[in-house]
Amino acid sequence: MATKLQTGLGERLISSDVEAKPFAELPIIDMTRLSSSSLEDRQALALEAAIESGFFYISNHGIPQSILDEAFAQGKQFFAQPMEKKMKVDLHKGTSFKGYAPLMGEAVDPASRGDVHESFDMGSDSQTFHEGSKKKEGVISGNLWPSEEDLPGFRPALEATWDRIMALGKQLFPLFALALNLEENYFDDKLTNPGSVMRILHYPPQTDPIDMSAIGIGSHTDYEMFTLLVQHGDVSALQVLNSAGDWVQATPIPGTIVVNIADQLQRWTNGVFKSTIHRAINRTGKDRMSLPFFFGVDYDVLIEVLPSCITEDRPAKYEPIKAGEWVEQRLKETYIKVDPITGVKV
């Protein structure tokens, strides 16, 4: 039986089947292939990653496992704190959508009661608009950090991880440009201060029977250009919607990072690249942690359908919008103010 899901990019038809299926077809892209001297080889890699799947693993990404392990260790300490300490950096204290969100504190699927995870979000403390752009409150505001007295290693560990994943993400833009028959440096001037967000998430285990209106994270697409997701350990919870409308499992593979296309790229390419619907249901009986990095372009960049993606039979489907306006709009739809103890909306 199929149901309809309302996303920021319109309505999608999905299967209501809870059981995931193996996703052996999810490709693993070796990042060393990006340095090939052959343009044809790099273009083939781009097509495999961006158009043929839209959801893939990358290996040989160059980020030391020790840096990722330390980020998760610090995240575990943060989430183990008493609620009153975590709520000192409640994201609702600011306008930046940065800081802590408790269980049920967001709902990426409008049909859900809330998502069964807690999170800490951070961005660049130096986020600014280009000269001449109007500065305003909202998604460009700074971070909320726990005190060094409580967690002395937390901020350094997350900032080190941020720097590494930011550098990795920038390496993927030439790949997407090639897939669109653009110059490899097409996105360079749109990445002077990328509008990106990194989260660390904790999903408590859920056991049968599952209330589908309250799962780890509901069915959704991501808001920026693409997402790089580090899955911690062997806890398998991420599920991806395939072209047949069935949920399939994206099992953690050691030494890899998951990449998926997100909304801004779908808008820019008029749907040539698909912003992939996914969700997380933790049925393992174990705690799960993950670290997604939502990579966007500068917030004042206009996301407008590329002329090369418009034809007589395929007119532009999306109105132009500033990248920051799009992200802010989606975030305002996502976050819910809840009582941190009861999870009830307030």
mmCIF file of C-alpha atoms in Angstrom:
data_model
loop_
_atom_site.group_PDB
_atom_site.id
_atom_site.type_symbol
_atom_site.label_atom_id
_atom_site.label_comp_id
_atom_site.label_asym_id
_atom_site.label_seq_id
_atom_site.Cartn_x
_atom_site.Cartn_y
_atom_site.Cartn_z
ATOM 1 C CA MET A 1 0.000 0.000 0.000
ATOM 2 C CA ALA A 2 1.344 3.444 -0.891
ATOM 3 C CA THR A 3 0.915 6.783 0.814
ATOM 4 C CA LYS A 4 1.709 10.355 -0.175
ATOM 5 C CA LEU A 5 4.435 12.402 1.487
ATOM 6 C CA GLN A 6 4.475 16.191 1.346
ATOM 7 C CA THR A 7 8.024 17.537 0.983
ATOM 8 C CA GLY A 8 9.409 20.992 0.398
ATOM 9 C CA LEU A 9 9.622 20.086 -3.280
ATOM 10 C CA GLY A 10 6.086 18.808 -3.624
ATOM 11 C CA GLU A 11 4.186 15.565 -3.070
ATOM 12 C CA ARG A 12 5.876 12.154 -3.398
ATOM 13 C CA LEU A 13 4.282 8.689 -3.513
ATOM 14 C CA ILE A 14 5.911 6.230 -1.106
ATOM 15 C CA SER A 15 5.410 2.695 0.113
ATOM 16 C CA SER A 16 4.040 2.270 3.622
ATOM 17 C CA ASP A 17 6.204 -0.842 4.130
ATOM 18 C CA VAL A 18 8.254 -0.514 7.314
ATOM 19 C CA GLU A 19 10.652 -3.360 6.529
ATOM 20 C CA ALA A 20 13.827 -2.286 4.745
ATOM 21 C CA LYS A 21 15.443 -4.255 1.932
ATOM 22 C CA PRO A 22 19.174 -4.664 1.223
ATOM 23 C CA PHE A 23 20.569 -1.854 -0.937
ATOM 24 C CA ALA A 24 23.521 -3.575 -2.582
ATOM 25 C CA GLU A 25 23.245 -1.233 -5.571
ATOM 26 C CA LEU A 26 24.263 1.839 -3.583
ATOM 27 C CA PRO A 27 27.589 2.678 -5.254
ATOM 28 C CA ILE A 28 30.866 3.267 -3.444
ATOM 29 C CA ILE A 29 32.808 6.109 -5.049
ATOM 30 C CA ASP A 30 36.575 6.036 -4.507
ATOM 31 C CA MET A 31 37.592 9.665 -3.974
ATOM 32 C CA THR A 32 41.038 9.003 -5.442
ATOM 33 C CA ARG A 33 39.332 8.758 -8.838
ATOM 34 C CA LEU A 34 38.647 12.501 -8.661
ATOM 35 C CA SER A 35 42.351 13.101 -9.259
ATOM 36 C CA SER A 36 42.331 11.179 -12.557
ATOM 37 C CA SER A 37 44.055 13.079 -15.365
ATOM 38 C CA SER A 38 41.342 11.891 -17.763
ATOM 39 C CA LEU A 39 38.374 14.258 -18.095
ATOM 40 C CA GLU A 40 36.319 11.357 -19.474
ATOM 41 C CA ASP A 41 37.019 9.289 -16.354
ATOM 42 C CA ARG A 42 35.995 12.159 -14.084
ATOM 43 C CA GLN A 43 32.808 12.732 -16.096
ATOM 44 C CA ALA A 44 31.914 9.030 -15.866
ATOM 45 C CA LEU A 45 32.428 9.196 -12.108
ATOM 46 C CA ALA A 46 30.217 12.271 -11.923
ATOM 47 C CA LEU A 47 27.374 10.615 -13.800
ATOM 48 C CA GLU A 48 27.596 7.487 -11.647
ATOM 49 C CA ALA A 49 27.429 9.473 -8.435
ATOM 50 C CA ALA A 50 25.060 12.313 -9.179
ATOM 51 C CA ILE A 51 22.541 11.144 -11.741
ATOM 52 C CA GLU A 52 22.456 7.356 -11.693
ATOM 53 C CA SER A 53 22.025 7.042 -7.920
ATOM 54 C CA GLY A 54 21.825 10.358 -6.044
ATOM 55 C CA PHE A 55 22.708 8.464 -2.852
ATOM 56 C CA PHE A 56 26.169 6.922 -2.578
ATOM 57 C CA TYR A 57 29.091 6.106 -0.316
ATOM 58 C CA ILE A 58 32.537 7.675 -0.694
ATOM 59 C CA SER A 59 35.723 5.877 0.346
ATOM 60 C CA ASN A 60 39.318 7.119 0.684
ATOM 61 C CA HIS A 61 37.883 10.471 1.718
ATOM 62 C CA GLY A 62 40.989 11.512 3.630
ATOM 63 C CA ILE A 63 39.436 12.295 7.027
ATOM 64 C CA PRO A 64 41.292 10.450 9.817
ATOM 65 C CA GLN A 65 39.017 8.093 11.728
ATOM 66 C CA SER A 66 40.489 9.427 14.968
ATOM 67 C CA ILE A 67 38.962 12.870 14.312
ATOM 68 C CA LEU A 68 35.517 11.385 13.687
ATOM 69 C CA ASP A 69 35.810 9.092 16.716
ATOM 70 C CA GLU A 70 36.644 12.052 18.964
ATOM 71 C CA ALA A 71 33.625 13.992 17.680
ATOM 72 C CA PHE A 72 31.347 11.070 18.543
ATOM 73 C CA ALA A 73 33.012 10.616 21.947
ATOM 74 C CA GLN A 74 32.413 14.283 22.757
ATOM 75 C CA GLY A 75 28.853 14.046 21.441
ATOM 76 C CA LYS A 76 28.192 11.078 23.702
ATOM 77 C CA GLN A 77 29.374 13.120 26.694
ATOM 78 C CA PHE A 78 27.165 16.037 25.678
ATOM 79 C CA PHE A 79 24.009 13.920 25.369
ATOM 80 C CA ALA A 80 24.762 12.138 28.673
ATOM 81 C CA GLN A 81 24.519 15.444 30.570
ATOM 82 C CA PRO A 82 21.489 16.276 32.717
ATOM 83 C CA MET A 83 18.711 17.905 30.713
ATOM 84 C CA GLU A 84 19.114 21.263 32.464
ATOM 85 C CA LYS A 85 22.700 21.509 31.209
ATOM 86 C CA LYS A 86 21.774 20.587 27.652
ATOM 87 C CA MET A 87 18.965 23.124 27.691
ATOM 88 C CA LYS A 88 21.477 25.893 28.448
ATOM 89 C CA VAL A 89 22.165 25.804 24.704
ATOM 90 C CA ASP A 90 18.537 25.290 23.631
ATOM 91 C CA LEU A 91 18.385 26.396 19.991
ATOM 92 C CA HIS A 92 15.190 28.344 20.733
ATOM 93 C CA LYS A 93 17.267 30.787 22.796
ATOM 94 C CA GLY A 94 18.562 32.283 19.557
ATOM 95 C CA THR A 95 17.455 32.807 15.981
ATOM 96 C CA SER A 96 20.247 30.797 14.393
ATOM 97 C CA PHE A 97 18.798 27.254 14.518
ATOM 98 C CA LYS A 98 22.070 26.334 16.252
ATOM 99 C CA GLY A 99 22.331 24.544 19.581
ATOM 100 C CA TYR A 100 20.441 21.697 21.261
ATOM 101 C CA ALA A 101 17.087 20.198 20.290
ATOM 102 C CA PRO A 102 15.570 17.562 22.633
ATOM 103 C CA LEU A 103 13.641 14.428 21.734
ATOM 104 C CA MET A 104 10.561 15.308 19.642
ATOM 105 C CA GLY A 105 11.983 18.816 19.154
ATOM 106 C CA GLU A 106 11.697 18.687 15.387
ATOM 107 C CA ALA A 107 9.422 17.111 12.804
ATOM 108 C CA VAL A 108 10.871 16.860 9.301
ATOM 109 C CA ASP A 109 7.766 14.975 8.165
ATOM 110 C CA PRO A 110 4.691 17.210 8.661
ATOM 111 C CA ALA A 111 2.579 14.111 9.334
ATOM 112 C CA SER A 112 4.684 13.050 12.333
ATOM 113 C CA ARG A 113 4.302 13.926 16.012
ATOM 114 C CA GLY A 114 8.025 14.634 16.237
ATOM 115 C CA ASP A 115 11.335 12.896 15.630
ATOM 116 C CA VAL A 116 12.750 10.511 18.232
ATOM 117 C CA HIS A 117 16.265 11.888 18.433
ATOM 118 C CA GLU A 118 18.129 14.685 20.153
ATOM 119 C CA SER A 119 20.670 16.835 18.375
ATOM 120 C CA PHE A 120 23.292 19.536 18.589
ATOM 121 C CA ASP A 121 23.673 21.827 15.557
ATOM 122 C CA MET A 122 26.576 24.101 14.676
ATOM 123 C CA GLY A 123 27.632 26.271 11.764
ATOM 124 C CA SER A 124 30.374 28.722 10.921
ATOM 125 C CA ASP A 125 30.901 31.400 13.576
ATOM 126 C CA SER A 126 32.105 33.704 10.789
ATOM 127 C CA GLN A 127 29.026 33.321 8.573
ATOM 128 C CA THR A 128 28.482 36.587 6.694
ATOM 129 C CA PHE A 129 26.752 37.765 3.549
ATOM 130 C CA HIS A 130 28.694 39.161 0.608
ATOM 131 C CA GLU A 131 29.385 42.902 0.562
ATOM 132 C CA GLY A 132 26.227 44.760 -0.379
ATOM 133 C CA SER A 133 23.900 42.039 0.862
ATOM 134 C CA LYS A 134 21.355 42.857 3.533
ATOM 135 C CA LYS A 135 22.414 41.479 6.899
ATOM 136 C CA LYS A 136 19.588 40.086 8.992
ATOM 137 C CA GLU A 137 18.813 37.795 11.876
ATOM 138 C CA GLY A 138 18.194 34.156 11.091
ATOM 139 C CA VAL A 139 20.254 31.383 9.633
ATOM 140 C CA ILE A 140 23.472 33.421 9.614
ATOM 141 C CA SER A 141 23.647 33.917 13.384
ATOM 142 C CA GLY A 142 26.403 32.356 15.513
ATOM 143 C CA ASN A 143 26.679 29.143 17.487
ATOM 144 C CA LEU A 144 25.599 28.303 21.030
ATOM 145 C CA TRP A 145 28.346 26.286 22.745
ATOM 146 C CA PRO A 146 28.268 24.433 26.067
ATOM 147 C CA SER A 147 30.669 25.874 28.634
ATOM 148 C CA GLU A 148 34.290 24.739 28.595
ATOM 149 C CA GLU A 149 33.896 23.968 32.287
ATOM 150 C CA ASP A 150 31.219 21.369 31.497
ATOM 151 C CA LEU A 151 32.739 19.953 28.289
ATOM 152 C CA PRO A 152 36.283 21.219 27.681
ATOM 153 C CA GLY A 153 36.898 19.080 24.590
ATOM 154 C CA PHE A 154 33.518 19.445 22.902
ATOM 155 C CA ARG A 155 33.985 22.590 20.833
ATOM 156 C CA PRO A 156 37.548 21.791 19.627
ATOM 157 C CA ALA A 157 36.502 18.292 18.535
ATOM 158 C CA LEU A 158 33.477 19.492 16.583
ATOM 159 C CA GLU A 159 35.346 22.398 15.002
ATOM 160 C CA ALA A 160 38.138 20.053 13.868
ATOM 161 C CA THR A 161 35.535 17.763 12.306
ATOM 162 C CA TRP A 162 33.781 20.731 10.690
ATOM 163 C CA ASP A 163 37.025 21.882 9.048
ATOM 164 C CA ARG A 164 37.773 18.433 7.620
ATOM 165 C CA ILE A 165 34.284 17.789 6.258
ATOM 166 C CA MET A 166 34.071 21.310 4.832
ATOM 167 C CA ALA A 167 37.273 20.684 2.855
ATOM 168 C CA LEU A 168 35.952 17.311 1.680
ATOM 169 C CA GLY A 169 32.620 18.757 0.587
ATOM 170 C CA LYS A 170 34.315 21.381 -1.559
ATOM 171 C CA GLN A 171 36.006 18.558 -3.477
ATOM 172 C CA LEU A 172 32.597 17.243 -4.572
ATOM 173 C CA PHE A 173 31.433 20.391 -6.359
ATOM 174 C CA PRO A 174 33.589 19.798 -9.482
ATOM 175 C CA LEU A 175 32.004 16.336 -9.645
ATOM 176 C CA PHE A 176 28.494 17.770 -9.781
ATOM 177 C CA ALA A 177 29.552 20.468 -12.251
ATOM 178 C CA LEU A 178 30.929 17.823 -14.615
ATOM 179 C CA ALA A 179 27.701 15.833 -14.390
ATOM 180 C CA LEU A 180 25.906 18.957 -15.657
ATOM 181 C CA ASN A 181 28.428 19.592 -18.460
ATOM 182 C CA LEU A 182 29.608 22.738 -16.688
ATOM 183 C CA GLU A 183 33.160 23.891 -16.085
ATOM 184 C CA GLU A 184 34.617 22.146 -13.048
ATOM 185 C CA ASN A 185 35.090 25.505 -11.307
ATOM 186 C CA TYR A 186 31.469 26.610 -11.889
ATOM 187 C CA PHE A 187 30.580 26.621 -8.178
ATOM 188 C CA ASP A 188 33.841 28.159 -6.898
ATOM 189 C CA ASP A 189 32.555 31.743 -6.627
ATOM 190 C CA LYS A 190 29.458 30.481 -4.810
ATOM 191 C CA LEU A 191 31.499 28.938 -1.994
ATOM 192 C CA THR A 192 33.296 31.888 -0.410
ATOM 193 C CA ASN A 193 31.506 31.221 2.902
ATOM 194 C CA PRO A 194 29.235 28.210 2.408
ATOM 195 C CA GLY A 195 25.896 28.177 4.211
ATOM 196 C CA SER A 196 26.384 24.823 5.892
ATOM 197 C CA VAL A 197 25.271 23.133 9.104
ATOM 198 C CA MET A 198 26.779 20.180 10.961
ATOM 199 C CA ARG A 199 24.785 18.152 13.457
ATOM 200 C CA ILE A 200 25.553 15.388 15.867
ATOM 201 C CA LEU A 201 22.529 13.211 16.595
ATOM 202 C CA HIS A 202 21.593 10.640 19.213
ATOM 203 C CA TYR A 203 18.802 8.156 18.453
ATOM 204 C CA PRO A 204 17.609 6.015 21.363
ATOM 205 C CA PRO A 205 16.617 2.485 20.366
ATOM 206 C CA GLN A 206 13.018 1.826 19.300
ATOM 207 C CA THR A 207 11.514 -1.631 19.579
ATOM 208 C CA ASP A 208 8.385 -3.164 18.035
ATOM 209 C CA PRO A 209 5.699 -2.128 17.619
ATOM 210 C CA ILE A 210 6.792 1.153 16.060
ATOM 211 C CA ASP A 211 4.517 4.155 16.019
ATOM 212 C CA MET A 212 5.161 5.470 12.503
ATOM 213 C CA SER A 213 4.107 8.959 13.578
ATOM 214 C CA ALA A 214 7.135 9.091 15.903
ATOM 215 C CA ILE A 215 10.291 7.456 14.513
ATOM 216 C CA GLY A 216 13.991 8.360 14.735
ATOM 217 C CA ILE A 217 13.663 10.872 11.943
ATOM 218 C CA GLY A 218 10.676 10.995 9.628
ATOM 219 C CA SER A 219 10.579 10.820 5.845
ATOM 220 C CA HIS A 220 12.206 13.916 4.399
ATOM 221 C CA THR A 221 14.607 15.460 1.947
ATOM 222 C CA ASP A 222 17.555 17.603 3.006
ATOM 223 C CA TYR A 223 17.537 21.329 2.373
ATOM 224 C CA GLU A 224 20.991 22.313 1.090
ATOM 225 C CA MET A 225 23.062 21.178 -1.943
ATOM 226 C CA PHE A 226 24.052 17.772 -0.601
ATOM 227 C CA THR A 227 24.654 16.001 2.696
ATOM 228 C CA LEU A 228 27.718 14.120 3.917
ATOM 229 C CA LEU A 229 26.701 11.651 6.634
ATOM 230 C CA VAL A 230 29.071 9.862 8.985
ATOM 231 C CA GLN A 231 27.393 6.798 10.519
ATOM 232 C CA HIS A 232 28.845 5.716 13.856
ATOM 233 C CA GLY A 233 29.511 2.047 14.520
ATOM 234 C CA ASP A 234 27.399 -0.748 13.072
ATOM 235 C CA VAL A 235 23.905 0.454 14.021
ATOM 236 C CA SER A 236 21.820 0.271 10.854
ATOM 237 C CA ALA A 237 18.879 2.698 10.803
ATOM 238 C CA LEU A 238 19.105 4.841 7.665
ATOM 239 C CA GLN A 239 16.541 3.965 4.985
ATOM 240 C CA VAL A 240 16.393 5.413 1.479
ATOM 241 C CA LEU A 241 13.402 5.597 -0.851
ATOM 242 C CA ASN A 242 14.189 4.011 -4.210
ATOM 243 C CA SER A 243 12.608 4.777 -7.564
ATOM 244 C CA ALA A 244 10.029 2.010 -7.072
ATOM 245 C CA GLY A 245 8.748 3.664 -3.889
ATOM 246 C CA ASP A 246 10.242 1.016 -1.577
ATOM 247 C CA TRP A 247 12.364 1.650 1.502
ATOM 248 C CA VAL A 248 15.863 0.174 1.309
ATOM 249 C CA GLN A 249 18.608 0.041 3.926
ATOM 250 C CA ALA A 250 21.802 2.152 3.739
ATOM 251 C CA THR A 251 23.945 -0.052 5.970
ATOM 252 C CA PRO A 252 27.017 1.516 7.629
ATOM 253 C CA ILE A 253 30.240 0.580 5.820
ATOM 254 C CA PRO A 254 33.461 1.189 7.787
ATOM 255 C CA GLY A 255 35.706 3.864 6.323
ATOM 256 C CA THR A 256 32.992 5.451 4.197
ATOM 257 C CA ILE A 257 30.798 8.536 4.317
ATOM 258 C CA VAL A 258 27.307 8.609 2.805
ATOM 259 C CA VAL A 259 26.506 11.404 0.335
ATOM 260 C CA ASN A 260 23.020 12.326 -0.844
ATOM 261 C CA ILE A 261 21.683 14.992 -3.189
ATOM 262 C CA ALA A 262 19.528 17.643 -1.490
ATOM 263 C CA ASP A 263 16.915 20.273 -2.371
ATOM 264 C CA GLN A 264 19.111 23.099 -3.662
ATOM 265 C CA LEU A 265 20.698 20.847 -6.287
ATOM 266 C CA GLN A 266 17.296 19.530 -7.344
ATOM 267 C CA ARG A 267 16.028 23.088 -7.778
ATOM 268 C CA TRP A 268 19.164 24.199 -9.614
ATOM 269 C CA THR A 269 18.996 21.248 -12.034
ATOM 270 C CA ASN A 270 15.220 21.341 -12.586
ATOM 271 C CA GLY A 271 14.934 17.841 -11.151
ATOM 272 C CA VAL A 272 17.763 16.253 -13.155
ATOM 273 C CA PHE A 273 19.392 15.586 -9.788
ATOM 274 C CA LYS A 274 16.924 14.100 -7.303
ATOM 275 C CA SER A 275 16.749 15.197 -3.684
ATOM 276 C CA THR A 276 16.446 11.749 -2.178
ATOM 277 C CA ILE A 277 13.798 10.951 0.445
ATOM 278 C CA HIS A 278 15.160 9.110 3.463
ATOM 279 C CA ARG A 279 14.374 8.401 7.116
ATOM 280 C CA ALA A 280 15.887 6.658 10.154
ATOM 281 C CA ILE A 281 14.289 3.974 12.310
ATOM 282 C CA ASN A 282 16.514 2.520 15.025
ATOM 283 C CA ARG A 283 15.209 -0.983 15.692
ATOM 284 C CA THR A 284 18.525 -2.484 16.797
ATOM 285 C CA GLY A 285 18.062 -2.192 20.555
ATOM 286 C CA LYS A 286 21.234 -0.042 20.632
ATOM 287 C CA ASP A 287 21.788 3.689 20.849
ATOM 288 C CA ARG A 288 22.655 5.223 17.484
ATOM 289 C CA MET A 289 24.736 8.285 16.717
ATOM 290 C CA SER A 290 25.332 9.965 13.394
ATOM 291 C CA LEU A 291 26.948 13.136 12.140
ATOM 292 C CA PRO A 292 25.424 14.770 9.049
ATOM 293 C CA PHE A 293 27.000 17.811 7.387
ATOM 294 C CA PHE A 294 24.500 19.742 5.272
ATOM 295 C CA PHE A 295 26.575 21.484 2.612
ATOM 296 C CA GLY A 296 25.099 24.592 1.030
ATOM 297 C CA VAL A 297 26.333 27.452 -1.120
ATOM 298 C CA ASP A 298 26.704 31.031 0.155
ATOM 299 C CA TYR A 299 23.384 32.203 1.569
ATOM 300 C CA ASP A 300 23.056 35.136 -0.838
ATOM 301 C CA VAL A 301 23.467 32.987 -3.974
ATOM 302 C CA LEU A 302 20.362 32.849 -6.156
ATOM 303 C CA ILE A 303 19.228 29.263 -6.767
ATOM 304 C CA GLU A 304 17.843 29.487 -10.297
ATOM 305 C CA VAL A 305 17.242 26.652 -12.758
ATOM 306 C CA LEU A 306 20.240 26.267 -15.065
ATOM 307 C CA PRO A 307 19.442 27.077 -18.721
ATOM 308 C CA SER A 308 20.992 23.747 -19.736
ATOM 309 C CA CYS A 309 18.349 21.952 -17.641
ATOM 310 C CA ILE A 310 15.402 23.644 -19.380
ATOM 311 C CA THR A 311 13.862 22.312 -22.584
ATOM 312 C CA GLU A 312 10.630 22.864 -24.468
ATOM 313 C CA ASP A 313 9.260 19.680 -22.923
ATOM 314 C CA ARG A 314 10.784 20.428 -19.519
ATOM 315 C CA PRO A 315 10.185 24.074 -18.551
ATOM 316 C CA ALA A 316 11.567 25.459 -15.298
ATOM 317 C CA LYS A 317 9.651 23.924 -12.363
ATOM 318 C CA TYR A 318 11.071 26.085 -9.587
ATOM 319 C CA GLU A 319 10.999 29.815 -8.939
ATOM 320 C CA PRO A 320 14.367 31.475 -8.187
ATOM 321 C CA ILE A 321 15.121 31.845 -4.475
ATOM 322 C CA LYS A 322 18.136 32.891 -2.406
ATOM 323 C CA ALA A 323 19.866 29.909 -0.811
ATOM 324 C CA GLY A 324 19.572 31.358 2.695
ATOM 325 C CA GLU A 325 15.889 32.151 2.282
ATOM 326 C CA TRP A 326 15.187 28.563 1.209
ATOM 327 C CA VAL A 327 17.036 27.039 4.164
ATOM 328 C CA GLU A 328 15.489 29.430 6.682
ATOM 329 C CA GLN A 329 12.014 28.687 5.326
ATOM 330 C CA ARG A 330 12.514 24.934 5.663
ATOM 331 C CA LEU A 331 14.051 25.176 9.150
ATOM 332 C CA LYS A 332 11.145 27.242 10.443
ATOM 333 C CA GLU A 333 8.823 24.468 9.257
ATOM 334 C CA THR A 334 10.922 21.810 10.992
ATOM 335 C CA TYR A 335 11.634 22.821 14.574
ATOM 336 C CA ILE A 336 9.064 22.431 17.359
ATOM 337 C CA LYS A 337 9.290 23.946 20.834
ATOM 338 C CA VAL A 338 8.625 21.103 23.270
ATOM 339 C CA ASP A 339 8.873 20.432 26.978
ATOM 340 C CA PRO A 340 12.281 18.679 27.199
ATOM 341 C CA ILE A 341 11.036 16.238 29.840
ATOM 342 C CA THR A 342 7.671 15.191 28.404
ATOM 343 C CA GLY A 343 8.297 15.856 24.704
ATOM 344 C CA VAL A 344 4.932 17.622 24.520
ATOM 345 C CA LYS A 345 4.660 20.667 22.256
ATOM 346 C CA VAL A 346 4.505 23.975 24.146
#
